[in-house]
Amino acid sequence: MKTITHWIDGKPVESTSGRFGAVYNPATGAQEKQVAFASVDEVDAAVAAAKAAYETWGAASLAKRTAVLFKYRELLDAHRDEIAALITAEHGKVHSDALGEVARGMEIVELACGISVQLKGELSTEVATRVDVSSIRQPLGVVAGITPFNFPAMVPMWMFPLAIACGNTFVLKPSEKDPSASYRLAELASEAGLPDGVLNIVQGDKVAVDRILEHPDVEAVSFVGSTPIAKYIQIKAVEHGKRVQALGGAKNHMLVLPDADLDYAADQAINAAYGSAGERCMAVSVVVAVGDTGDELVGRIAERAKSLRIGPGTDPESEMGPLITREHRDKVASYVAGAAAQGAEVVVDGTGYTVAGHEDGFFLGVSLLDKVPVTADAYRDEIFGPVLCVVRTETYDEAIALINGSRWGNGTAIFTRDGGAARRFQLEVKAGMVGVNVPIPVPVGYHSFGGWKDSLFGDLHIYGNDGIAFYTQGKVITTRWPDPSDGGINLGFPSHS
């Protein structure tokens, strides 16, 4: 059985911990690989390699860094199908969805290729007589990333390309459920000419995570995952004096006003709720139907939901693949029965779904729940699966109060033809990312990604300008070059004159 191990100092490193985790093919339910779990010593070795590499990489010219990144982008483009196939094999998402993941990750590599513009700095001349002040941004040193299973290529690419473009070195701890894609990203980075030790990967579990959070040579930690773990990451990282950005969970609402194009809204609700089997932190998990739109909208969503083709991600006919593990599938399915018991109407029940020839796969059909009470677990919890809740309100004001009352504030959307209503919504809603007739408003690479409330822990969002600020520290330099005629002693407090 193949073992996925660590990538440290520019080469594969076999684990000596003796601990391993199973890596399954979700479409068949079979274990096809195992992943090594790092010991504390192995994490320390990765950090030591990154620290040694920083001595030269941190001082490397912007031209050298960007030359490597341009080559890296070229290699990613050439190998995108291969990376997508690794994602499908271990995560389960359909190949087209996996290709889209790789493409969105490459956006940040492209942003990193232009880092020279972002790190120009500022200069003010003659702030006082013959005094100039400049501001520059410098790298932090060794930084780390801890990434989730649902985007095993894209989320790592949200982190390390910008970090290394800014002059840092990086230690990545990917999800143990689908580790091969990120390992391949590291191999390609080395092939692109990235010096040994600049990008390192340690596979593992909580042992590796805790050592990263505690290690004195790690200056900053980026994280994407669930809210409970994001809170833990923030507390532990700050406790050990580190800069931290920790992106947590979500319960994204899609508000549909009576004037909306209901066919378009139904199409987008299907795409946003059930794409990638709902295993997206930006998935729409609640549709808020305002006024008399509810019955018609629910009918159109249900009609579309019943026609979705569910099957292995390798099948070109499949529109949705399996969930990541058997345990997660069963947990998601339990919310459907629980919602019915708590007063919701089950319009489409996807539990008990099987795919012929793949009966042991981790498949689940799509479910649609209508008139869901806001007290129901299906509404209150992040389900992270193909379950869409519909909540009805009489007015826009009631709907905005409902959305703003959520503990999460990751993404949200409004569907309407009314520009005034859309403008009011984008100003009033308490969420970090807002879509107007766009159900999954994930920003392009040069704008930053991140939510509010329990969806973000830390002050800065990920990638874009916030990402560059996170991976650098500012320095202000005040200089005076006196004329030969200047001189004398003056013990008074210096003034700007």
Coordinates of C-alpha atoms in Angstrom, one line a residue:
M1 CA 0.0 0.0 0.0
K2 CA 1.3 3.4 -1.0
T3 CA 2.4 5.7 1.9
I4 CA 2.3 9.5 1.6
T5 CA 5.0 10.9 3.7
H6 CA 6.7 14.2 4.4
W7 CA 8.4 16.7 2.1
I8 CA 11.3 18.3 4.0
D9 CA 14.2 20.3 2.8
G10 CA 13.4 19.7 -0.9
K11 CA 13.0 15.9 -0.7
P12 CA 10.7 13.1 0.5
V13 CA 11.4 12.1 4.1
E14 CA 10.1 8.7 5.4
S15 CA 8.4 9.0 8.7
T16 CA 9.8 7.2 11.8
S17 CA 6.9 7.9 14.1
G18 CA 5.2 4.5 13.4
R19 CA 1.8 6.2 13.2
F20 CA -0.3 6.3 10.1
G21 CA -3.8 7.3 9.0
A22 CA -6.0 5.7 6.3
V23 CA -6.6 7.5 3.0
Y24 CA -9.8 6.3 1.3
N25 CA -11.3 6.5 -2.1
P26 CA -14.7 7.9 -1.2
A27 CA -16.4 6.6 -4.3
T28 CA -15.5 2.9 -3.4
G29 CA -15.1 3.1 0.4
A30 CA -11.8 1.3 0.0
Q31 CA -8.6 2.3 1.7
E32 CA -6.1 2.8 -1.1
K33 CA -3.2 4.6 0.7
Q34 CA -1.9 5.5 4.1
V35 CA -0.5 8.8 5.3
A36 CA 2.4 9.1 7.8
F37 CA 1.7 11.1 11.0
A38 CA 4.6 13.3 12.0
S39 CA 6.3 13.1 15.3
V40 CA 7.4 16.3 17.2
D41 CA 10.9 15.6 16.0
E42 CA 9.8 15.5 12.3
V43 CA 7.9 18.8 12.7
D44 CA 11.0 20.3 14.3
A45 CA 13.1 19.0 11.3
A46 CA 10.7 20.8 8.9
V47 CA 10.9 24.0 10.8
A48 CA 14.7 23.8 11.0
A49 CA 14.9 23.3 7.3
A50 CA 12.6 26.3 6.7
K51 CA 14.7 28.4 9.2
A52 CA 17.9 27.6 7.4
A53 CA 16.4 28.3 4.0
Y54 CA 15.2 31.7 5.2
E55 CA 18.7 33.0 5.6
T56 CA 19.1 33.1 1.8
W57 CA 15.5 33.1 0.5
G58 CA 14.5 36.1 2.8
A59 CA 17.4 38.1 1.3
A60 CA 16.7 36.9 -2.3
S61 CA 15.8 39.6 -4.9
L62 CA 12.2 40.0 -5.9
A63 CA 13.3 39.2 -9.5
K64 CA 14.6 35.8 -8.3
R65 CA 11.5 35.0 -6.3
T66 CA 9.1 35.9 -9.1
A67 CA 11.1 34.0 -11.7
V68 CA 10.5 30.8 -9.7
L69 CA 6.8 31.6 -9.3
F70 CA 6.3 32.3 -13.0
K71 CA 7.9 28.9 -13.7
Y72 CA 5.7 27.3 -11.0
R73 CA 2.6 28.7 -12.6
E74 CA 3.6 27.2 -15.9
L75 CA 4.1 23.8 -14.3
L76 CA 0.8 24.0 -12.5
D77 CA -1.0 24.7 -15.7
A78 CA 0.7 21.8 -17.4
H79 CA -0.2 19.4 -14.6
R80 CA -3.7 20.7 -13.7
D81 CA -5.4 17.5 -14.9
E82 CA -3.0 15.4 -12.8
I83 CA -3.6 17.4 -9.7
A84 CA -7.4 17.4 -10.2
A85 CA -7.3 13.6 -10.6
L86 CA -5.5 13.3 -7.2
I87 CA -8.2 15.5 -5.6
T88 CA -11.0 13.4 -7.1
A89 CA -9.4 10.1 -6.0
E90 CA -9.0 11.2 -2.3
H91 CA -11.8 13.8 -1.8
G92 CA -14.4 12.5 -4.2
K93 CA -15.4 15.7 -6.0
V94 CA -16.1 15.4 -9.7
H95 CA -13.2 16.1 -12.1
S96 CA -14.6 19.4 -13.4
D97 CA -15.0 20.7 -9.9
A98 CA -11.5 19.6 -9.0
L99 CA -10.2 21.4 -12.1
G100 CA -12.0 24.6 -11.0
E101 CA -10.3 24.2 -7.6
V102 CA -6.9 24.1 -9.2
A103 CA -7.7 27.1 -11.3
R104 CA -8.8 29.2 -8.3
G105 CA -5.6 28.3 -6.5
M106 CA -3.6 29.4 -9.5
E107 CA -5.1 32.8 -9.2
I108 CA -3.1 33.4 -6.0
V109 CA 0.1 32.1 -7.7
E110 CA -0.5 34.7 -10.4
L111 CA -1.0 37.4 -7.7
A112 CA 2.3 36.3 -6.2
C113 CA 4.0 36.6 -9.5
G114 CA 3.3 40.3 -9.3
I115 CA 4.5 40.7 -5.8
S116 CA 7.1 43.4 -6.9
V117 CA 4.2 45.9 -7.3
Q118 CA 2.7 45.0 -3.9
L119 CA 6.0 45.4 -2.0
K120 CA 7.1 48.8 -3.5
G121 CA 6.9 50.7 -0.2
E122 CA 6.4 54.4 0.3
L123 CA 8.6 57.5 0.5
S124 CA 8.0 61.0 1.8
T125 CA 10.7 63.5 1.2
E126 CA 11.5 66.7 3.2
V127 CA 9.2 65.9 6.1
A128 CA 11.6 68.2 7.9
T129 CA 14.7 69.9 6.7
R130 CA 16.7 67.3 4.8
V131 CA 14.7 64.5 6.5
D132 CA 13.1 61.7 4.5
V133 CA 10.8 59.0 5.8
S134 CA 10.2 55.7 4.0
S135 CA 8.1 52.6 4.7
I136 CA 9.0 49.1 3.7
R137 CA 7.6 45.7 4.2
Q138 CA 9.8 42.7 5.2
P139 CA 9.2 39.0 5.6
L140 CA 8.5 37.4 9.0
G141 CA 10.6 34.3 8.7
V142 CA 9.2 30.8 9.1
V143 CA 5.4 30.7 8.7
A144 CA 3.0 27.8 8.7
G145 CA -0.4 26.8 7.2
I146 CA -2.9 24.2 8.4
T147 CA -5.4 23.3 5.7
P148 CA -8.8 21.4 5.4
F149 CA -9.9 18.4 3.4
N150 CA -12.4 20.1 1.2
F151 CA -10.0 22.0 -1.0
P152 CA -6.7 20.1 -0.7
A153 CA -5.0 22.1 -3.5
M154 CA -6.7 25.5 -3.5
V155 CA -6.5 26.4 0.2
P156 CA -2.7 25.6 0.4
M157 CA -2.3 27.8 -2.7
W158 CA -4.2 30.6 -0.9
M159 CA -1.3 30.6 1.6
F160 CA 2.2 29.5 0.6
P161 CA 2.6 31.2 -2.8
L162 CA 2.1 34.7 -1.3
A163 CA 4.1 33.8 1.8
I164 CA 7.2 32.7 -0.2
A165 CA 6.8 35.6 -2.7
C166 CA 7.1 37.9 0.3
G167 CA 10.3 36.2 1.3
N168 CA 9.1 33.8 4.0
T169 CA 9.7 30.1 4.2
F170 CA 6.7 27.8 4.8
V171 CA 5.7 24.6 6.7
L172 CA 2.4 23.2 5.5
K173 CA 0.3 20.6 7.5
P174 CA -2.4 19.5 5.0
S175 CA -5.5 17.4 5.9
E176 CA -4.7 13.8 6.6
K177 CA -7.8 12.8 4.6
D178 CA -6.5 13.8 1.2
P179 CA -2.8 14.6 1.4
S180 CA -1.6 13.8 -2.1
A181 CA -2.5 17.0 -3.9
S182 CA -0.5 19.2 -1.6
Y183 CA 2.4 16.9 -1.8
R184 CA 2.4 17.1 -5.6
L185 CA 2.3 20.9 -5.3
A186 CA 5.5 20.8 -3.3
E187 CA 7.2 18.5 -5.9
L188 CA 6.3 20.9 -8.7
A189 CA 7.6 23.9 -6.7
S190 CA 10.9 22.2 -6.3
E191 CA 10.9 21.4 -10.1
A192 CA 10.3 25.1 -10.7
G193 CA 13.5 26.0 -8.9
L194 CA 12.3 26.8 -5.4
P195 CA 15.3 26.3 -3.1
D196 CA 15.3 23.4 -0.7
G197 CA 13.6 24.2 2.6
V198 CA 11.5 27.1 1.4
L199 CA 8.4 24.9 1.2
N200 CA 8.0 21.9 3.5
I201 CA 5.1 19.5 4.2
V202 CA 4.5 17.6 7.4
Q203 CA 1.6 15.1 7.3
G204 CA -0.2 14.4 10.5
D205 CA -2.8 15.0 13.1
K206 CA -3.1 17.0 16.3
V207 CA 0.5 16.2 17.3
A208 CA 1.8 18.0 14.3
V209 CA -0.7 20.9 14.7
D210 CA 0.2 21.5 18.3
R211 CA 3.9 21.4 17.7
I212 CA 3.5 24.0 14.9
L213 CA 1.5 26.2 17.2
E214 CA 4.1 25.9 20.0
H215 CA 7.3 26.0 18.0
P216 CA 9.3 29.1 18.9
D217 CA 10.7 29.5 15.4
V218 CA 7.2 29.7 13.7
E219 CA 6.2 33.4 13.4
A220 CA 2.7 33.1 12.0
V221 CA 0.0 30.5 11.4
S222 CA -2.8 30.5 8.8
F223 CA -5.7 28.1 9.2
V224 CA -8.9 27.2 7.3
G225 CA -11.4 24.8 8.9
S226 CA -14.2 24.5 11.4
T227 CA -15.1 27.1 13.9
P228 CA -14.2 25.1 17.0
I229 CA -10.7 24.3 15.6
A230 CA -10.3 27.9 14.4
K231 CA -10.9 29.1 17.9
Y232 CA -8.4 26.6 19.3
I233 CA -5.8 27.6 16.7
Q234 CA -6.2 31.3 17.6
I235 CA -5.9 30.8 21.3
K236 CA -2.9 28.5 21.1
A237 CA -1.1 30.6 18.5
V238 CA -1.5 33.8 20.4
E239 CA -0.5 32.1 23.6
H240 CA 2.8 31.3 22.0
G241 CA 3.3 34.8 20.5
K242 CA 2.4 34.2 16.9
R243 CA 0.5 36.1 14.4
V244 CA -2.7 34.2 13.4
Q245 CA -5.4 34.2 10.8
A246 CA -7.9 31.4 11.4
L247 CA -10.9 31.0 9.1
G248 CA -13.8 29.1 10.6
G249 CA -17.2 27.7 9.6
A250 CA -20.3 29.1 8.0
K251 CA -24.0 29.0 7.6
N252 CA -24.5 31.0 4.4
H253 CA -27.9 32.5 3.6
M254 CA -29.2 33.3 0.2
L255 CA -32.1 35.8 0.3
V256 CA -34.6 35.7 -2.5
L257 CA -36.9 38.7 -3.0
P258 CA -40.3 38.5 -4.7
D259 CA -39.0 40.3 -7.8
A260 CA -36.1 37.8 -8.4
D261 CA -35.9 35.6 -11.5
L262 CA -37.0 32.4 -9.7
D263 CA -35.7 30.1 -12.4
Y264 CA -32.2 31.7 -12.1
A265 CA -32.4 31.7 -8.3
A266 CA -33.4 28.0 -8.3
D267 CA -30.5 27.1 -10.6
Q268 CA -28.0 29.0 -8.4
A269 CA -29.4 27.6 -5.2
I270 CA -28.8 24.1 -6.6
N271 CA -25.3 24.9 -7.7
A272 CA -24.3 26.6 -4.5
A273 CA -25.9 24.1 -2.1
Y274 CA -25.0 20.8 -3.7
G275 CA -21.8 21.5 -5.6
S276 CA -18.9 19.5 -4.2
A277 CA -21.5 17.6 -2.1
G278 CA -22.0 20.7 0.0
E279 CA -18.5 20.4 1.5
R280 CA -17.7 24.1 1.0
C281 CA -17.5 26.8 3.6
M282 CA -19.0 29.1 1.0
A283 CA -21.9 26.7 0.1
V284 CA -25.4 28.2 0.4
S285 CA -27.0 26.2 3.2
V286 CA -30.1 28.4 3.8
V287 CA -32.4 30.0 1.3
V288 CA -34.5 32.8 2.8
A289 CA -37.7 33.1 0.7
V290 CA -39.4 36.5 1.2
G291 CA -43.1 37.1 0.8
D292 CA -45.0 34.8 -1.5
T293 CA -42.0 33.4 -3.3
G294 CA -41.7 30.3 -1.1
D295 CA -44.0 27.7 -2.7
E296 CA -42.9 28.4 -6.2
L297 CA -39.2 28.7 -5.4
V298 CA -39.2 25.4 -3.4
G299 CA -41.0 23.6 -6.2
R300 CA -38.4 24.7 -8.7
I301 CA -35.5 23.8 -6.5
A302 CA -37.1 20.4 -5.8
E303 CA -37.6 19.7 -9.5
R304 CA -33.9 20.4 -10.2
A305 CA -32.7 18.5 -7.1
K306 CA -34.4 15.3 -8.1
S307 CA -32.7 15.3 -11.5
L308 CA -29.1 15.6 -10.3
R309 CA -26.7 12.9 -11.4
I310 CA -24.7 11.5 -8.4
G311 CA -21.9 9.2 -8.9
P312 CA -18.1 8.7 -8.9
G313 CA -16.1 11.8 -9.6
T314 CA -14.3 10.0 -12.4
D315 CA -17.5 9.6 -14.3
P316 CA -18.0 12.5 -16.7
E317 CA -21.8 12.1 -16.3
S318 CA -21.6 12.7 -12.5
E319 CA -22.6 16.2 -11.3
M320 CA -22.0 15.4 -7.6
G321 CA -19.6 12.9 -6.0
P322 CA -19.5 11.2 -2.6
L323 CA -18.7 12.7 0.8
I324 CA -15.2 12.5 2.3
T325 CA -15.8 9.7 4.9
R326 CA -18.5 7.2 5.9
E327 CA -18.7 8.9 9.4
H328 CA -19.3 12.3 7.9
R329 CA -21.9 11.0 5.5
D330 CA -23.8 9.4 8.3
K331 CA -23.6 12.6 10.4
V332 CA -25.0 14.7 7.5
A333 CA -27.8 12.2 6.9
S334 CA -28.8 12.4 10.6
Y335 CA -29.7 16.1 10.2
V336 CA -32.4 15.3 7.7
A337 CA -34.3 12.9 10.1
G338 CA -33.6 15.3 13.0
A339 CA -35.1 18.3 11.0
A340 CA -38.3 16.4 10.4
A341 CA -38.6 15.6 14.1
Q342 CA -38.0 19.3 14.9
G343 CA -40.8 20.6 12.6
A344 CA -39.3 20.9 9.1
E345 CA -40.9 19.6 6.0
V346 CA -38.7 17.1 4.1
V347 CA -39.4 17.9 0.4
V348 CA -36.5 15.9 -1.0
D349 CA -34.9 13.1 1.2
G350 CA -31.4 12.0 -0.1
T351 CA -30.6 9.7 2.8
G352 CA -30.1 6.0 2.0
Y353 CA -28.9 6.9 -1.5
T354 CA -26.6 4.3 -3.2
V355 CA -24.8 4.2 -6.5
A356 CA -25.0 0.9 -8.5
G357 CA -21.6 -0.7 -8.5
H358 CA -20.4 1.6 -5.7
E359 CA -22.6 0.4 -2.8
D360 CA -19.7 0.8 -0.3
G361 CA -18.9 4.4 -1.4
F362 CA -19.7 7.3 0.8
F363 CA -22.6 8.6 -1.3
L364 CA -25.5 10.6 -0.1
G365 CA -28.3 12.1 -2.1
V366 CA -29.3 15.7 -1.9
S367 CA -31.9 16.8 0.6
L368 CA -34.2 19.8 0.6
L369 CA -35.9 20.9 3.8
D370 CA -38.7 23.5 3.8
K371 CA -40.2 25.7 6.5
V372 CA -37.2 24.9 8.8
P373 CA -37.6 26.4 12.3
V374 CA -34.7 28.5 13.3
T375 CA -34.5 26.4 16.5
A376 CA -33.8 23.2 14.5
D377 CA -30.3 21.7 14.5
A378 CA -30.4 21.7 10.7
Y379 CA -30.6 25.5 10.8
R380 CA -28.3 26.2 13.7
D381 CA -25.4 23.9 12.9
E382 CA -22.9 23.8 10.0
I383 CA -23.9 20.6 8.3
F384 CA -21.2 20.6 5.6
G385 CA -23.1 18.4 3.3
P386 CA -25.8 18.4 0.5
V387 CA -28.7 19.6 2.7
L388 CA -30.5 22.8 1.8
C389 CA -32.8 24.5 4.3
V390 CA -35.5 26.9 3.3
V391 CA -36.7 29.5 5.8
R392 CA -39.6 31.8 5.0
T393 CA -40.1 35.4 6.0
E394 CA -42.8 38.0 5.3
T395 CA -40.5 41.0 4.7
Y396 CA -37.0 42.0 3.8
D397 CA -36.5 43.5 7.3
E398 CA -37.4 40.2 8.9
A399 CA -35.0 38.4 6.5
I400 CA -32.1 40.7 7.2
A401 CA -32.6 40.4 11.0
L402 CA -32.6 36.6 10.6
I403 CA -29.3 36.6 8.6
N404 CA -27.6 39.1 11.0
G405 CA -28.7 37.1 14.0
S406 CA -26.6 34.1 12.8
R407 CA -23.5 33.4 14.7
W408 CA -21.6 33.1 11.5
G409 CA -20.9 35.8 8.9
N410 CA -18.9 34.2 6.2
G411 CA -20.8 34.7 2.9
T412 CA -24.3 35.7 1.9
A413 CA -26.2 36.6 -1.3
I414 CA -29.3 38.4 -2.4
F415 CA -31.3 37.7 -5.5
T416 CA -33.3 40.6 -6.8
R417 CA -33.8 42.9 -9.8
D418 CA -34.1 45.9 -7.5
G419 CA -30.8 47.8 -7.4
G420 CA -31.9 49.8 -4.4
A421 CA -32.7 46.7 -2.4
A422 CA -29.4 45.1 -3.4
R423 CA -27.4 48.2 -2.3
R424 CA -29.2 48.3 1.0
F425 CA -28.5 44.7 1.6
Q426 CA -24.8 44.9 0.9
L427 CA -24.5 47.7 3.4
E428 CA -26.7 46.3 6.1
V429 CA -25.8 42.6 6.1
K430 CA -23.3 41.4 8.6
A431 CA -21.0 39.1 6.6
G432 CA -17.6 39.4 5.1
M433 CA -18.4 38.4 1.5
V434 CA -21.6 39.4 -0.3
G435 CA -23.0 38.4 -3.6
V436 CA -25.7 40.2 -5.6
N437 CA -27.2 37.6 -7.8
V438 CA -24.0 35.6 -7.2
P439 CA -24.6 32.7 -4.8
I440 CA -20.9 31.9 -3.9
P441 CA -19.1 35.3 -3.7
V442 CA -15.6 34.0 -3.4
P443 CA -13.4 37.0 -4.2
V444 CA -10.9 36.9 -7.0
G445 CA -7.2 36.6 -6.0
Y446 CA -6.5 40.4 -5.7
H447 CA -9.3 40.9 -3.2
S448 CA -9.2 39.1 0.2
F449 CA -11.3 36.2 1.4
G450 CA -12.7 36.1 4.9
G451 CA -15.9 36.4 7.0
W452 CA -17.1 38.1 10.2
K453 CA -18.2 36.9 13.6
D454 CA -17.6 33.1 14.2
S455 CA -16.3 32.7 10.7
L456 CA -13.0 34.5 11.3
F457 CA -10.5 34.5 14.2
G458 CA -7.7 37.0 13.8
D459 CA -7.6 40.5 12.3
L460 CA -6.7 39.8 8.6
H461 CA -8.4 37.9 5.9
I462 CA -6.6 35.5 3.6
Y463 CA -4.8 36.3 0.3
G464 CA -5.2 39.7 -1.6
N465 CA -3.9 42.7 0.2
D466 CA -4.7 41.3 3.7
G467 CA -2.6 38.2 2.9
I468 CA 0.4 40.3 1.9
A469 CA 0.0 42.3 5.1
F470 CA -0.2 39.2 7.1
Y471 CA 3.0 37.7 5.7
T472 CA 5.0 40.8 6.1
Q473 CA 5.9 43.3 8.8
G474 CA 6.2 47.1 8.3
K475 CA 9.2 49.1 9.0
V476 CA 9.5 52.9 8.9
I477 CA 12.9 54.5 8.2
T478 CA 13.7 58.1 9.0
T479 CA 16.9 59.5 7.4
R480 CA 18.8 62.7 7.4
W481 CA 21.8 63.4 5.3
P482 CA 23.2 66.7 6.7
D483 CA 25.0 69.2 4.6
P484 CA 28.7 69.8 5.5
S485 CA 27.6 73.1 7.0
D486 CA 25.3 71.5 9.5
G487 CA 26.6 70.8 13.0
G488 CA 26.6 72.0 16.6
I489 CA 25.0 70.6 19.7
N490 CA 21.3 70.9 20.6
L491 CA 20.0 68.9 23.5
G492 CA 16.4 70.0 22.9
F493 CA 13.6 67.6 21.8
P494 CA 13.8 67.3 17.9
S495 CA 10.9 69.1 16.1
H496 CA 9.6 68.9 12.6
S497 CA 10.9 72.3 11.4

